[in-house]
Amino acid sequence: MIDSVSLAIIEQLQEDGRRPYAAIGKAVGLSEAAVRQRVQKLLDQGVMQIVAVTDPLTVGFRRQAMVGINVEGDLDPVADALTTMEEVEYVVMTAGSFDLLIEIVCEDDDHLLQMINKRIRTLPGVRSTESFVYLKLRKQTYTWGTR
């Protein structure tokens, strides 16, 4: 379990991933060194990542899509194969109309077509796909806190 101080550190970093450890320490009641140590532990345990989040459209990736996938049989092999594809940003197992939802980021429509037609639909176990092409990114945040 993550204690309340580590949760507060995570919230501070969600607001600003570049916030200095000294400022975080002041906000959560720890020394800069203690914050540095806790952040490293959270990173090492895979609890969080500190990354630059971009709008893919502004950095040369002209096509994003959410793809719903229906699978015959075990979901794990298909999900595992999808996680190895560099264009696939998210893989989520779901209940409902689709077995898996993935988000893919592509350079253009040809790249998107190649991903869906040649790489995703050809995976053993994939029964069907439905694509939802993004026209414009209106909101993308990661500041939901730790509740």
Short mmCIF file of C-alpha atoms in Angstrom, two decimals:
data_model
loop_
_atom_site.label_atom_id
_atom_site.label_comp_id
_atom_site.label_asym_id
_atom_site.label_seq_id
_atom_site.Cartn_x
_atom_site.Cartn_y
_atom_site.Cartn_z
CA MET A 1 0.00 0.00 0.00
CA ILE A 2 1.05 3.55 -0.68
CA ASP A 3 0.91 5.87 2.31
CA SER A 4 -0.71 9.30 2.34
CA VAL A 5 2.62 11.14 1.99
CA SER A 6 3.54 9.24 -1.18
CA LEU A 7 0.04 9.91 -2.53
CA ALA A 8 0.56 13.62 -1.86
CA ILE A 9 3.90 13.49 -3.72
CA ILE A 10 2.19 11.85 -6.69
CA GLU A 11 -0.47 14.59 -6.72
CA GLN A 12 2.22 17.27 -6.66
CA LEU A 13 3.96 15.67 -9.65
CA GLN A 14 0.67 15.27 -11.54
CA GLU A 15 0.18 19.01 -11.26
CA ASP A 16 3.74 19.69 -12.48
CA GLY A 17 6.16 16.88 -13.30
CA ARG A 18 9.06 19.35 -13.15
CA ARG A 19 8.26 20.64 -9.67
CA PRO A 20 11.46 20.75 -7.62
CA TYR A 21 11.81 18.17 -4.85
CA ALA A 22 12.37 20.97 -2.34
CA ALA A 23 8.99 22.52 -3.22
CA ILE A 24 7.30 19.12 -3.02
CA GLY A 25 8.96 18.51 0.33
CA LYS A 26 7.66 21.79 1.67
CA ALA A 27 4.12 20.93 0.51
CA VAL A 28 4.13 17.42 2.02
CA GLY A 29 6.30 17.97 5.10
CA LEU A 30 9.47 16.11 4.07
CA SER A 31 13.04 17.04 3.27
CA GLU A 32 14.18 17.30 -0.35
CA ALA A 33 16.26 14.13 0.08
CA ALA A 34 13.31 12.19 1.49
CA VAL A 35 11.13 13.26 -1.45
CA ARG A 36 13.86 12.26 -3.92
CA GLN A 37 14.10 8.84 -2.28
CA ARG A 38 10.33 8.30 -2.29
CA VAL A 39 9.98 9.41 -5.92
CA GLN A 40 12.73 7.00 -6.97
CA LYS A 41 11.01 4.17 -5.09
CA LEU A 42 7.67 4.97 -6.78
CA LEU A 43 9.41 4.97 -10.17
CA ASP A 44 11.28 1.73 -9.46
CA GLN A 45 8.06 -0.01 -8.35
CA GLY A 46 6.24 1.09 -11.51
CA VAL A 47 3.66 3.05 -9.50
CA MET A 48 4.20 6.11 -11.70
CA GLN A 49 6.15 7.54 -14.61
CA ILE A 50 7.30 11.09 -15.17
CA VAL A 51 7.04 11.90 -18.87
CA ALA A 52 6.42 14.77 -21.27
CA VAL A 53 2.89 14.46 -22.64
CA THR A 54 2.37 15.88 -26.12
CA ASP A 55 -0.47 16.34 -28.55
CA PRO A 56 0.66 13.82 -31.18
CA LEU A 57 -0.89 15.90 -33.99
CA THR A 58 1.48 18.79 -33.23
CA VAL A 59 4.63 16.62 -33.34
CA GLY A 60 4.09 14.95 -36.68
CA PHE A 61 1.71 12.11 -35.93
CA ARG A 62 -1.29 13.02 -38.05
CA ARG A 63 -3.55 10.12 -37.15
CA GLN A 64 -4.71 8.72 -33.82
CA ALA A 65 -7.41 6.15 -33.32
CA MET A 66 -9.10 4.10 -30.66
CA VAL A 67 -9.60 0.56 -31.90
CA GLY A 68 -12.10 -1.85 -30.38
CA ILE A 69 -11.06 -5.47 -30.82
CA ASN A 70 -13.05 -8.68 -30.40
CA VAL A 71 -11.02 -11.80 -29.70
CA GLU A 72 -11.74 -15.50 -29.95
CA GLY A 73 -10.42 -17.41 -26.96
CA ASP A 74 -7.82 -16.14 -24.51
CA LEU A 75 -7.29 -12.36 -24.50
CA ASP A 76 -3.79 -12.48 -23.02
CA PRO A 77 -1.82 -13.50 -26.14
CA VAL A 78 -3.50 -10.80 -28.24
CA ALA A 79 -3.03 -8.16 -25.53
CA ASP A 80 0.61 -9.18 -25.11
CA ALA A 81 1.25 -8.91 -28.87
CA LEU A 82 -0.35 -5.47 -28.99
CA THR A 83 1.80 -4.17 -26.13
CA THR A 84 4.92 -4.87 -28.20
CA MET A 85 3.82 -2.57 -31.04
CA GLU A 86 5.44 0.83 -30.77
CA GLU A 87 2.39 2.61 -32.22
CA VAL A 88 0.09 1.19 -29.55
CA GLU A 89 -0.11 3.57 -26.59
CA TYR A 90 -2.77 1.87 -24.45
CA VAL A 91 -4.11 -1.65 -24.21
CA VAL A 92 -7.15 -2.17 -22.00
CA MET A 93 -9.13 -5.36 -21.41
CA THR A 94 -12.80 -4.46 -21.20
CA ALA A 95 -16.25 -5.81 -20.55
CA GLY A 96 -18.92 -4.84 -23.04
CA SER A 97 -18.97 -4.55 -26.82
CA PHE A 98 -15.22 -5.11 -27.21
CA ASP A 99 -12.76 -7.42 -25.51
CA LEU A 100 -9.86 -5.00 -25.91
CA LEU A 101 -9.58 -1.27 -26.52
CA ILE A 102 -6.31 0.13 -27.80
CA GLU A 103 -5.13 3.59 -28.71
CA ILE A 104 -2.74 3.88 -31.62
CA VAL A 105 -0.71 6.84 -32.84
CA CYS A 106 0.31 6.85 -36.52
CA GLU A 107 2.12 9.13 -38.93
CA ASP A 108 -0.73 9.27 -41.46
CA ASP A 109 -3.71 7.39 -42.88
CA ASP A 110 -1.50 4.91 -44.77
CA HIS A 111 0.30 4.05 -41.54
CA LEU A 112 -3.04 3.63 -39.75
CA LEU A 113 -4.33 1.34 -42.49
CA GLN A 114 -1.14 -0.73 -42.36
CA MET A 115 -1.43 -1.04 -38.58
CA ILE A 116 -5.05 -2.18 -38.64
CA ASN A 117 -5.02 -4.31 -41.76
CA LYS A 118 -1.56 -5.89 -41.70
CA ARG A 119 -0.60 -5.99 -38.03
CA ILE A 120 -3.68 -5.98 -35.77
CA ARG A 121 -6.24 -7.94 -37.82
CA THR A 122 -3.64 -10.60 -38.66
CA LEU A 123 -2.93 -11.46 -35.01
CA PRO A 124 -4.07 -14.98 -34.13
CA GLY A 125 -7.34 -14.75 -32.19
CA VAL A 126 -8.47 -11.36 -33.51
CA ARG A 127 -12.04 -11.82 -34.73
CA SER A 128 -12.97 -8.22 -35.60
CA THR A 129 -11.98 -4.60 -35.13
CA GLU A 130 -13.78 -1.27 -35.13
CA SER A 131 -11.81 1.95 -35.46
CA PHE A 132 -12.63 5.36 -34.04
CA VAL A 133 -10.40 7.92 -35.75
CA TYR A 134 -9.57 11.05 -33.77
CA LEU A 135 -10.28 14.27 -35.65
CA LYS A 136 -9.09 16.69 -32.97
CA LEU A 137 -7.72 16.34 -29.48
CA ARG A 138 -9.73 18.60 -27.18
CA LYS A 139 -8.60 17.46 -23.76
CA GLN A 140 -5.84 15.23 -22.47
CA THR A 141 -4.89 15.53 -18.83
CA TYR A 142 -3.36 13.31 -16.22
CA THR A 143 -4.18 15.36 -13.15
CA TRP A 144 -6.96 13.27 -11.64
CA GLY A 145 -5.02 13.03 -8.39
CA THR A 146 -4.99 9.99 -6.15
CA ARG A 147 -8.48 10.34 -4.67
#
